[in-house]
Amino acid sequence: MILVTGGAGFIGANFIHTWFKHSDEPVINLDKLTYAGNLANLTAFREDPRHFFVRGDIGDREQVAALLAQHQPRAIVHFAAESHVDRSIFGPGAFIQTNVVGTFNLLEITRDYWSRLPETASESPNKQDFRFLHVSTDEVYGTLKPEDHPFRETNPHQPNSPYAASKAASDHLVRAWHHTYGLPVLTTNCSNNYGPYQFPEKLIPLVIHNALAGKPLPIYGDGMQVRDWLHVEDHCLAIMRVLEAGRTGETYNIGGWNEKPNLDVVRTICAVLDRERPRPDGRDYVEQMTFVQDRPGHDRRYAIDAGKIERELGWRPEETFESGIVKTARWYLDHAAWVADVTSGAYRQWVEQQYGTHGE
Ligand code: NAD
Ligand code: TYD
C-alpha cells in the first residue's frame, strides 16, 4: 500500500494510471479536489478496489494521521500542491499554505508514523524500507542564461516566483527532516510536463483549448522564453524508478533534454491542429497568436541535466516532443467533454454536493 497526495491532479492522476499499468499494489489517494483536482481523471479506477480515494487536505493533521494509522502505507508520494505560476503571482497565500505549511504538516505526521514502525525488515511496512518521495520542480533553481549549463542537483536554489519559492521552501523542509530526524526522503525536481488531464491554464492545454475555441493564443513578452518539456508518462516512470531504487536523502533531476522556446511550442501545436482539426475557415491557427504583456519576473530559461538519474538509476525519457505533442493534441481533441467539464462550473457543483465545501 502506498499513499499518494494530489492524485486527482494532472501528474498525480497520470501517476496512478502508470502505477496500475505496472503494479497491483493498492494506492490511497488523498486529494483536496481544488479547481485542479478532478475525479474525472480517474474514472478508469472508480470501481477498482486497488484505488482508495479520500478527499482531504494535507494540512489536516488529524485526518492524515488517521489515514496513515488505518492503511499503514510503506511509502508516500507527495504531489499535492498549488502549481500554477500565474496564480501564485495574483494570490500567493494558497501556495504558502499548501506547499509550505501543508508539506510541513505532512512531514510531521509522517515522522510520527515512521518513528513507530517496526525496525525489522521482515515486516512490512518497516522503518528501514519506508520512503517519502517529494515531487518538486526545476523552477526552484531560478533562471538560466543561454550559455549556462542545464540545472544540476548541486545548483543553488534561487527561486523567482512565489510558486517556485514555495516549492523551494518545501524542498528545504524535506531535506531538513532527513538530516535532522533521519526520515527516509527522496526529492525529484522535474521540468515542464505535458500530456493528458492537464488543466487548460498551463501553456500547452491552454493553447489547444483556445485554438479550438477560436480564441487568442496569448504569448507572454517576446515568446522566446525557453522551457524543457517532458511527457508526463516519462515523469511518472522516473518517479516509480526513484521510489524503487533511489538513495534516500538524495535529489534527482528529471527532464527531457528537450529545450524549446515558447513560440516554437505554440507554432508546433498550431501545425498539428491544422492537420488534425483544420479551422472551419481554412486559415491557419497561428493567426490566433497574440503577443500580450509579459509575466512579472518571468524566468527566461529552464533546462535540466538529467545525467544523474540516467547514470545511477538507468532512467531516460522515451517520448520525443514531436510524437508526444501529436499524442497530446489528439487526446484533447478526443476528450472535449473532459475539457468542457473541468472548465465549467458543473464539476465544482458536483464536488460540493458530494463532499461539501470543505473549508474552501
Ligand atoms: P495540479 O495543480 O494539476 O494538481 C495538484 C493536485 O493537488 C490537485 O489534484 C489538487 O486538488 C491537489 N491539492 C492541492 N492542494 C491540496 C491540499 N492542500 N491537500 C491535498 N490535495 C491538494 O499539479 P500538477 O501539475 O499535477 O503537479 C503535481 C506536483 O508536481 C506539484 O507538486 C508540482 O509542483 C510538481 N511539478 C509539476 C510540474 C508540471 O509541469 N506540472 C513539473 C514539475 C513538478
Ligand atoms: P506554464 O505552462 O504556465 O508553465 P511554467 O510557467 O511553470 O513554466 O508556462 C510555460 C511557458 O509559457 C512560460 O514561459 C510562460 C508561457 N506562457 C505564455 O506565453 N502564455 C500563456 O498563456 C501561458 C499560460 C504561459
CSV table of C-alpha atoms and ligand atoms in Angstrom, one decimal:
chain,number,residue,atom,x,y,z
A,1,MET,CA,0.0,0.0,0.0
A,2,ILE,CA,1.3,3.5,-0.9
A,3,LEU,CA,-0.2,6.9,-0.2
A,4,VAL,CA,-0.3,9.4,-3.0
A,5,THR,CA,-1.2,13.1,-2.2
A,6,GLY,CA,-2.7,15.2,-5.0
A,7,GLY,CA,-3.6,12.1,-7.0
A,8,ALA,CA,-6.6,13.7,-8.7
A,9,GLY,CA,-4.4,16.4,-10.3
A,10,PHE,CA,-2.6,16.3,-13.6
A,11,ILE,CA,0.6,14.4,-12.7
A,12,GLY,CA,-0.8,12.6,-9.7
A,13,ALA,CA,-3.6,11.1,-11.8
A,14,ASN,CA,-1.2,10.1,-14.6
A,15,PHE,CA,1.0,8.6,-11.9
A,16,ILE,CA,-1.9,6.4,-10.7
A,17,HIS,CA,-2.6,5.3,-14.3
A,18,THR,CA,1.1,4.5,-14.8
A,19,TRP,CA,1.3,2.7,-11.4
A,20,PHE,CA,-1.5,0.3,-12.1
A,21,LYS,CA,0.0,-0.5,-15.5
A,22,HIS,CA,3.0,-1.9,-13.7
A,23,SER,CA,1.7,-2.9,-10.2
A,24,ASP,CA,-1.4,-4.2,-8.4
A,25,GLU,CA,-0.2,-2.6,-5.1
A,26,PRO,CA,-3.1,-0.5,-3.8
A,27,VAL,CA,-3.0,3.3,-3.7
A,28,ILE,CA,-4.7,5.6,-1.2
A,29,ASN,CA,-5.2,8.9,-2.9
A,30,LEU,CA,-5.6,11.9,-0.6
A,31,ASP,CA,-6.7,15.0,-2.6
A,32,LYS,CA,-8.4,18.2,-1.6
A,33,LEU,CA,-10.1,18.5,-5.1
A,34,THR,CA,-9.2,22.1,-5.7
A,35,TYR,CA,-10.0,23.5,-9.1
A,36,ALA,CA,-7.1,21.5,-10.4
A,37,GLY,CA,-8.1,18.1,-8.9
A,38,ASN,CA,-10.7,16.2,-10.9
A,39,LEU,CA,-12.0,12.7,-10.3
A,40,ALA,CA,-12.8,12.5,-14.0
A,41,ASN,CA,-9.1,11.9,-14.4
A,42,LEU,CA,-9.6,8.6,-12.6
A,43,THR,CA,-12.9,7.2,-13.9
A,44,ALA,CA,-11.0,4.1,-15.0
A,45,PHE,CA,-10.5,3.2,-11.3
A,46,ARG,CA,-13.9,4.2,-10.0
A,47,GLU,CA,-14.8,0.6,-9.2
A,48,ASP,CA,-11.3,-0.6,-8.8
A,49,PRO,CA,-10.5,-2.0,-5.2
A,50,ARG,CA,-6.8,-1.1,-5.7
A,51,HIS,CA,-7.7,2.7,-5.7
A,52,PHE,CA,-9.0,4.2,-2.5
A,53,PHE,CA,-9.9,7.9,-2.8
A,54,VAL,CA,-10.2,10.2,0.2
A,55,ARG,CA,-11.0,13.9,-0.1
A,56,GLY,CA,-8.9,15.8,2.4
A,57,ASP,CA,-6.2,18.4,2.9
A,58,ILE,CA,-2.6,17.6,3.6
A,59,GLY,CA,-2.8,20.3,6.2
A,60,ASP,CA,-5.4,18.4,8.2
A,61,ARG,CA,-3.2,16.6,10.8
A,62,GLU,CA,-5.9,14.5,12.3
A,63,GLN,CA,-7.2,13.2,9.0
A,64,VAL,CA,-3.7,12.4,7.7
A,65,ALA,CA,-2.6,10.7,10.9
A,66,ALA,CA,-5.8,8.6,10.9
A,67,LEU,CA,-5.2,7.6,7.3
A,68,LEU,CA,-1.7,6.5,8.0
A,69,ALA,CA,-2.7,4.6,11.1
A,70,GLN,CA,-5.6,2.9,9.2
A,71,HIS,CA,-3.8,2.0,6.0
A,72,GLN,CA,-0.1,1.6,7.1
A,73,PRO,CA,1.5,2.6,3.8
A,74,ARG,CA,5.1,1.6,3.0
A,75,ALA,CA,5.7,4.8,1.1
A,76,ILE,CA,4.2,8.3,0.4
A,77,VAL,CA,4.5,10.0,-2.9
A,78,HIS,CA,3.7,13.7,-2.4
A,79,PHE,CA,2.3,15.6,-5.4
A,80,ALA,CA,-0.3,17.8,-3.7
A,81,ALA,CA,0.5,21.4,-4.4
A,82,GLU,CA,-0.7,24.7,-5.9
A,83,SER,CA,1.1,24.5,-9.2
A,84,HIS,CA,0.4,27.4,-11.5
A,85,VAL,CA,2.9,30.3,-11.6
A,86,ASP,CA,0.4,32.9,-12.8
A,87,ARG,CA,-2.0,32.1,-9.9
A,88,SER,CA,0.9,32.4,-7.5
A,89,ILE,CA,1.6,35.9,-8.7
A,90,PHE,CA,-2.0,37.0,-8.1
A,91,GLY,CA,-2.7,35.0,-4.9
A,92,PRO,CA,0.4,33.7,-3.2
A,93,GLY,CA,-1.3,32.8,0.1
A,94,ALA,CA,-2.7,29.4,-1.1
A,95,PHE,CA,0.8,28.5,-2.3
A,96,ILE,CA,2.4,29.2,1.1
A,97,GLN,CA,-0.5,27.3,2.9
A,98,THR,CA,-0.4,24.1,0.8
A,99,ASN,CA,3.1,23.9,-0.5
A,100,VAL,CA,4.9,25.1,2.6
A,101,VAL,CA,2.6,24.7,5.7
A,102,GLY,CA,0.9,21.6,4.1
A,103,THR,CA,4.2,19.9,3.4
A,104,PHE,CA,5.4,20.7,6.9
A,105,ASN,CA,2.2,19.1,8.4
A,106,LEU,CA,2.6,16.1,6.2
A,107,LEU,CA,6.3,15.7,7.2
A,108,GLU,CA,5.4,15.9,10.9
A,109,ILE,CA,2.6,13.4,10.7
A,110,THR,CA,4.8,11.1,8.6
A,111,ARG,CA,7.7,11.4,11.0
A,112,ASP,CA,5.5,10.4,13.9
A,113,TYR,CA,4.1,7.4,11.9
A,114,TRP,CA,7.5,6.3,10.7
A,115,SER,CA,9.1,6.5,14.1
A,116,ARG,CA,6.6,3.9,15.4
A,117,LEU,CA,7.1,1.4,12.5
A,118,PRO,CA,8.9,-1.8,13.4
A,119,GLU,CA,12.6,-1.9,12.9
A,120,THR,CA,12.7,-5.4,11.4
A,121,ALA,CA,13.0,-5.6,7.6
A,122,SER,CA,11.0,-8.8,7.7
A,123,GLU,CA,7.8,-6.9,8.5
A,124,SER,CA,6.0,-4.5,6.1
A,125,PRO,CA,5.9,-1.6,6.5
A,126,ASN,CA,9.1,-1.2,8.4
A,127,LYS,CA,11.2,1.8,9.4
A,128,GLN,CA,14.2,0.9,7.2
A,129,ASP,CA,12.3,0.5,3.9
A,130,PHE,CA,9.8,3.3,4.3
A,131,ARG,CA,10.1,6.2,1.8
A,132,PHE,CA,8.7,9.7,1.5
A,133,LEU,CA,9.1,10.9,-2.1
A,134,HIS,CA,8.7,14.7,-2.6
A,135,VAL,CA,7.8,15.7,-6.1
A,136,SER,CA,9.2,19.1,-7.0
A,137,THR,CA,10.1,21.3,-9.9
A,138,ASP,CA,13.2,22.7,-11.7
A,139,GLU,CA,11.8,26.2,-11.1
A,140,VAL,CA,13.5,26.1,-7.6
A,141,TYR,CA,16.8,26.7,-9.3
A,142,GLY,CA,15.8,30.0,-10.8
A,143,THR,CA,16.6,31.0,-14.3
A,144,LEU,CA,19.5,30.3,-16.8
A,145,LYS,CA,21.4,32.4,-19.3
A,146,PRO,CA,21.7,31.0,-22.8
A,147,GLU,CA,25.3,29.9,-22.2
A,148,ASP,CA,24.7,28.3,-18.8
A,149,HIS,CA,24.8,24.5,-18.3
A,150,PRO,CA,21.4,23.0,-17.6
A,151,PHE,CA,20.5,22.7,-13.9
A,152,ARG,CA,22.3,20.1,-11.9
A,153,GLU,CA,21.2,18.8,-8.5
A,154,THR,CA,24.1,20.8,-7.0
A,155,ASN,CA,22.8,24.1,-8.3
A,156,PRO,CA,21.8,26.5,-5.6
A,157,HIS,CA,18.1,27.2,-5.1
A,158,GLN,CA,17.3,30.7,-6.5
A,159,PRO,CA,13.5,30.8,-6.9
A,160,ASN,CA,12.0,33.8,-8.6
A,161,SER,CA,8.2,33.3,-8.5
A,162,PRO,CA,6.0,32.8,-5.4
A,163,TYR,CA,5.3,29.3,-6.7
A,164,ALA,CA,9.0,28.5,-7.1
A,165,ALA,CA,9.8,30.0,-3.7
A,166,SER,CA,7.1,27.9,-2.0
A,167,LYS,CA,8.4,24.7,-3.7
A,168,ALA,CA,12.0,25.6,-2.8
A,169,ALA,CA,10.8,26.0,0.8
A,170,SER,CA,9.2,22.6,0.8
A,171,ASP,CA,12.3,21.0,-0.7
A,172,HIS,CA,14.3,22.5,2.2
A,173,LEU,CA,11.9,21.2,4.8
A,174,VAL,CA,12.1,17.7,3.2
A,175,ARG,CA,15.9,17.9,3.3
A,176,ALA,CA,15.9,19.1,6.9
A,177,TRP,CA,13.6,16.3,8.0
A,178,HIS,CA,16.1,13.8,6.6
A,179,HIS,CA,19.2,15.4,8.1
A,180,THR,CA,17.7,16.2,11.5
A,181,TYR,CA,15.3,13.3,12.1
A,182,GLY,CA,16.6,10.7,9.7
A,183,LEU,CA,13.3,10.5,7.8
A,184,PRO,CA,14.0,8.5,4.6
A,185,VAL,CA,13.2,11.0,1.9
A,186,LEU,CA,13.7,11.4,-1.8
A,187,THR,CA,13.2,14.6,-3.8
A,188,THR,CA,12.7,14.8,-7.6
A,189,ASN,CA,13.0,18.1,-9.5
A,190,CYS,CA,11.3,17.9,-12.9
A,191,SER,CA,10.9,20.2,-15.9
A,192,ASN,CA,7.6,21.2,-17.5
A,193,ASN,CA,5.3,18.3,-18.1
A,194,TYR,CA,2.6,17.9,-20.8
A,195,GLY,CA,0.1,15.2,-21.6
A,196,PRO,CA,-3.4,14.1,-20.8
A,197,TYR,CA,-5.5,15.5,-17.9
A,198,GLN,CA,-3.6,18.8,-17.6
A,199,PHE,CA,-5.9,21.7,-16.6
A,200,PRO,CA,-6.2,24.1,-19.5
A,201,GLU,CA,-4.4,27.0,-17.8
A,202,LYS,CA,-0.9,25.8,-18.5
A,203,LEU,CA,0.6,26.7,-21.8
A,204,ILE,CA,0.1,23.5,-23.9
A,205,PRO,CA,-3.5,22.6,-23.0
A,206,LEU,CA,-4.4,26.3,-22.9
A,207,VAL,CA,-3.2,26.8,-26.5
A,208,ILE,CA,-5.0,23.7,-27.7
A,209,HIS,CA,-8.2,24.8,-25.9
A,210,ASN,CA,-8.1,28.4,-27.1
A,211,ALA,CA,-7.2,27.4,-30.7
A,212,LEU,CA,-10.2,25.2,-31.0
A,213,ALA,CA,-12.5,27.8,-29.4
A,214,GLY,CA,-11.3,30.4,-31.8
A,215,LYS,CA,-9.8,32.5,-29.0
A,216,PRO,CA,-6.4,34.3,-28.9
A,217,LEU,CA,-3.3,32.3,-28.1
A,218,PRO,CA,-1.5,34.5,-25.6
A,219,ILE,CA,2.3,34.8,-25.9
A,220,TYR,CA,3.9,36.4,-22.9
A,221,GLY,CA,6.5,39.0,-23.9
A,222,ASP,CA,8.6,38.1,-26.9
A,223,GLY,CA,7.8,34.3,-26.6
A,224,MET,CA,11.5,33.4,-26.6
A,225,GLN,CA,11.5,32.0,-23.0
A,226,VAL,CA,12.8,28.5,-23.0
A,227,ARG,CA,11.4,25.5,-21.2
A,228,ASP,CA,12.4,21.9,-21.1
A,229,TRP,CA,9.4,19.7,-21.9
A,230,LEU,CA,8.8,16.1,-20.7
A,231,HIS,CA,5.9,13.9,-21.4
A,232,VAL,CA,4.0,13.2,-18.2
A,233,GLU,CA,4.2,9.4,-18.5
A,234,ASP,CA,8.0,9.6,-18.7
A,235,HIS,CA,7.9,11.7,-15.5
A,236,CYS,CA,5.7,9.1,-13.8
A,237,LEU,CA,8.1,6.3,-14.8
A,238,ALA,CA,11.0,8.2,-13.4
A,239,ILE,CA,9.2,8.7,-10.1
A,240,MET,CA,8.5,5.0,-9.9
A,241,ARG,CA,12.2,4.3,-10.6
A,242,VAL,CA,13.3,6.7,-7.9
A,243,LEU,CA,10.8,5.3,-5.4
A,244,GLU,CA,12.2,1.8,-6.1
A,245,ALA,CA,15.9,2.4,-6.3
A,246,GLY,CA,16.8,6.0,-5.3
A,247,ARG,CA,19.2,6.6,-2.5
A,248,THR,CA,17.4,8.3,0.5
A,249,GLY,CA,18.5,11.8,1.2
A,250,GLU,CA,19.3,12.4,-2.5
A,251,THR,CA,17.6,14.6,-5.0
A,252,TYR,CA,17.2,13.6,-8.7
A,253,ASN,CA,16.6,16.0,-11.6
A,254,ILE,CA,14.2,14.7,-14.2
A,255,GLY,CA,14.0,16.2,-17.7
A,256,GLY,CA,13.5,15.6,-21.4
A,257,TRP,CA,16.7,17.0,-22.8
A,258,ASN,CA,14.2,19.0,-24.8
A,259,GLU,CA,14.6,22.7,-24.7
A,260,LYS,CA,12.1,24.8,-26.7
A,261,PRO,CA,11.2,28.5,-26.9
A,262,ASN,CA,7.5,29.1,-26.2
A,263,LEU,CA,7.0,30.4,-29.8
A,264,ASP,CA,8.2,27.0,-31.2
A,265,VAL,CA,5.9,25.1,-28.9
A,266,VAL,CA,2.9,27.2,-29.9
A,267,ARG,CA,3.7,27.0,-33.6
A,268,THR,CA,4.1,23.2,-33.4
A,269,ILE,CA,0.7,22.9,-31.7
A,270,CYS,CA,-0.9,25.1,-34.4
A,271,ALA,CA,0.6,23.0,-37.2
A,272,VAL,CA,-0.6,19.7,-35.5
A,273,LEU,CA,-4.1,21.2,-35.2
A,274,ASP,CA,-4.1,22.5,-38.8
A,275,ARG,CA,-3.6,18.8,-39.9
A,276,GLU,CA,-5.8,17.1,-37.3
A,277,ARG,CA,-8.7,19.6,-37.0
A,278,PRO,CA,-8.5,22.3,-39.7
A,279,ARG,CA,-10.1,25.6,-38.9
A,280,PRO,CA,-13.6,25.8,-40.5
A,281,ASP,CA,-12.5,28.9,-42.5
A,282,GLY,CA,-9.4,27.1,-43.8
A,283,ARG,CA,-7.0,29.6,-42.3
A,284,ASP,CA,-4.0,28.7,-40.0
A,285,TYR,CA,-4.3,28.5,-36.2
A,286,VAL,CA,-1.1,30.6,-35.9
A,287,GLU,CA,-3.1,33.6,-36.9
A,288,GLN,CA,-4.7,33.4,-33.4
A,289,MET,CA,-1.3,34.0,-31.8
A,290,THR,CA,-1.4,37.3,-29.8
A,291,PHE,CA,1.6,38.9,-28.1
A,292,VAL,CA,0.5,40.1,-24.6
A,293,GLN,CA,2.2,41.7,-21.7
A,294,ASP,CA,4.9,39.6,-20.1
A,295,ARG,CA,4.5,37.8,-16.8
A,296,PRO,CA,6.2,39.8,-14.0
A,297,GLY,CA,9.6,38.3,-13.1
A,298,HIS,CA,9.3,35.8,-16.0
A,299,ASP,CA,12.1,33.2,-15.9
A,300,ARG,CA,14.0,33.2,-19.2
A,301,ARG,CA,15.2,29.7,-19.4
A,302,TYR,CA,14.9,26.4,-17.6
A,303,ALA,CA,16.9,23.3,-18.6
A,304,ILE,CA,17.6,20.1,-16.8
A,305,ASP,CA,20.8,18.0,-16.8
A,306,ALA,CA,19.2,14.5,-16.2
A,307,GLY,CA,22.5,12.8,-16.2
A,308,LYS,CA,22.4,11.6,-12.5
A,309,ILE,CA,19.1,9.7,-12.8
A,310,GLU,CA,20.3,8.1,-16.0
A,311,ARG,CA,23.7,7.1,-14.6
A,312,GLU,CA,22.5,5.9,-11.2
A,313,LEU,CA,19.0,4.6,-11.9
A,314,GLY,CA,19.1,3.9,-15.7
A,315,TRP,CA,16.1,6.1,-16.4
A,316,ARG,CA,15.8,8.2,-19.6
A,317,PRO,CA,12.8,9.7,-21.4
A,318,GLU,CA,11.1,7.5,-24.0
A,319,GLU,CA,8.8,10.0,-25.7
A,320,THR,CA,10.1,12.7,-28.1
A,321,PHE,CA,8.5,16.1,-28.1
A,322,GLU,CA,7.4,15.6,-31.7
A,323,SER,CA,5.5,12.4,-31.1
A,324,GLY,CA,4.3,13.4,-27.6
A,325,ILE,CA,2.8,16.7,-28.8
A,326,VAL,CA,0.8,14.9,-31.5
A,327,LYS,CA,-0.5,12.3,-29.0
A,328,THR,CA,-1.4,15.1,-26.6
A,329,ALA,CA,-3.2,17.2,-29.2
A,330,ARG,CA,-5.2,14.1,-30.2
A,331,TRP,CA,-6.0,13.3,-26.6
A,332,TYR,CA,-7.5,16.8,-26.1
A,333,LEU,CA,-9.4,16.5,-29.4
A,334,ASP,CA,-10.9,13.2,-28.3
A,335,HIS,CA,-11.7,14.4,-24.8
A,336,ALA,CA,-13.7,17.6,-25.5
A,337,ALA,CA,-16.2,16.6,-22.9
A,338,TRP,CA,-13.5,16.4,-20.2
A,339,VAL,CA,-12.2,19.9,-21.1
A,340,ALA,CA,-15.8,21.3,-21.1
A,341,ASP,CA,-16.4,19.6,-17.7
A,342,VAL,CA,-13.3,20.9,-15.9
A,343,THR,CA,-13.6,24.4,-17.3
A,344,SER,CA,-17.3,24.7,-16.4
A,345,GLY,CA,-18.9,25.2,-13.0
A,346,ALA,CA,-20.8,21.9,-13.2
A,347,TYR,CA,-17.9,19.8,-11.9
A,348,ARG,CA,-17.3,22.1,-8.9
A,349,GLN,CA,-21.0,21.9,-8.1
A,350,TRP,CA,-20.8,18.1,-8.1
A,351,VAL,CA,-17.8,18.2,-5.8
A,352,GLU,CA,-19.7,20.4,-3.4
A,353,GLN,CA,-22.8,18.2,-3.4
A,354,GLN,CA,-20.6,15.1,-2.9
A,355,TYR,CA,-18.3,16.4,-0.2
A,356,GLY,CA,-19.5,19.8,1.0
A,357,THR,CA,-17.3,22.9,0.6
A,358,HIS,CA,-14.5,21.5,2.8
A,359,GLY,CA,-13.3,24.9,4.1
A,360,GLU,CA,-12.9,26.5,0.7
B,1,NAD,P1,-2.1,20.1,-10.3
B,1,NAD,O1,-2.3,21.5,-9.9
B,1,NAD,O2,-2.6,19.6,-11.6
B,1,NAD,O3,-2.6,19.1,-9.2
B,1,NAD,C1,-2.4,19.4,-7.8
B,1,NAD,C2,-3.3,18.4,-7.1
B,1,NAD,O4,-3.1,18.7,-5.7
B,1,NAD,C3,-4.8,18.7,-7.3
B,1,NAD,O5,-5.5,17.4,-7.5
B,1,NAD,C4,-5.3,19.4,-6.1
B,1,NAD,O6,-6.7,19.1,-5.8
B,1,NAD,C5,-4.4,18.8,-5.0
B,1,NAD,N1,-4.2,19.6,-3.9
B,1,NAD,C6,-4.0,21.0,-3.8
B,1,NAD,N2,-3.9,21.4,-2.6
B,1,NAD,C7,-4.1,20.3,-1.7
B,1,NAD,C8,-4.1,20.1,-0.4
B,1,NAD,N3,-3.9,21.2,0.5
B,1,NAD,N4,-4.3,18.9,0.1
B,1,NAD,C9,-4.5,17.8,-0.7
B,1,NAD,N5,-4.5,18.0,-2.1
B,1,NAD,C10,-4.3,19.2,-2.6
B,1,NAD,O7,-0.5,20.0,-10.3
B,1,NAD,P2,0.5,19.0,-11.2
B,1,NAD,O8,0.9,19.8,-12.4
B,1,NAD,O9,-0.1,17.7,-11.2
B,1,NAD,O10,1.8,19.0,-10.2
B,1,NAD,C11,1.9,18.0,-9.2
B,1,NAD,C12,3.2,18.2,-8.5
B,1,NAD,O11,4.3,18.1,-9.4
B,1,NAD,C13,3.3,19.5,-7.8
B,1,NAD,O12,3.9,19.3,-6.5
B,1,NAD,C14,4.2,20.3,-8.7
B,1,NAD,O13,4.9,21.3,-8.0
B,1,NAD,C15,5.1,19.3,-9.3
B,1,NAD,N6,5.6,19.6,-10.7
B,1,NAD,C16,4.7,19.9,-11.7
B,1,NAD,C17,5.3,20.1,-12.9
B,1,NAD,C18,4.4,20.5,-14.1
B,1,NAD,O14,4.9,20.7,-15.2
B,1,NAD,N7,3.0,20.4,-14.0
B,1,NAD,C19,6.6,20.0,-13.2
B,1,NAD,C20,7.5,19.6,-12.1
B,1,NAD,C21,6.9,19.4,-10.9
B,2,TYD,P1,3.3,27.4,-17.9
B,2,TYD,O1,2.7,26.3,-18.6
B,2,TYD,O2,2.4,28.3,-17.1
B,2,TYD,O3,4.5,26.8,-17.0
B,2,TYD,P2,5.7,27.5,-16.2
B,2,TYD,O4,5.4,28.9,-16.0
B,2,TYD,O5,5.6,26.8,-14.9
B,2,TYD,O6,6.9,27.2,-16.9
B,2,TYD,O7,4.1,28.4,-18.9
B,2,TYD,C1,5.1,27.8,-19.8
B,2,TYD,C2,5.7,29.0,-20.5
B,2,TYD,O8,4.7,29.6,-21.4
B,2,TYD,C3,6.2,30.1,-19.6
B,2,TYD,O9,7.4,30.7,-20.2
B,2,TYD,C4,5.0,31.1,-19.7
B,2,TYD,C5,4.5,30.9,-21.1
B,2,TYD,N1,3.1,31.2,-21.3
B,2,TYD,C6,2.6,32.0,-22.3
B,2,TYD,O10,3.4,32.6,-23.1
B,2,TYD,N2,1.3,32.2,-22.5
B,2,TYD,C7,0.4,31.6,-21.6
B,2,TYD,O11,-0.9,31.8,-21.8
B,2,TYD,C8,0.8,30.7,-20.6
B,2,TYD,C9,-0.1,30.1,-19.7
B,2,TYD,C10,2.2,30.5,-20.5
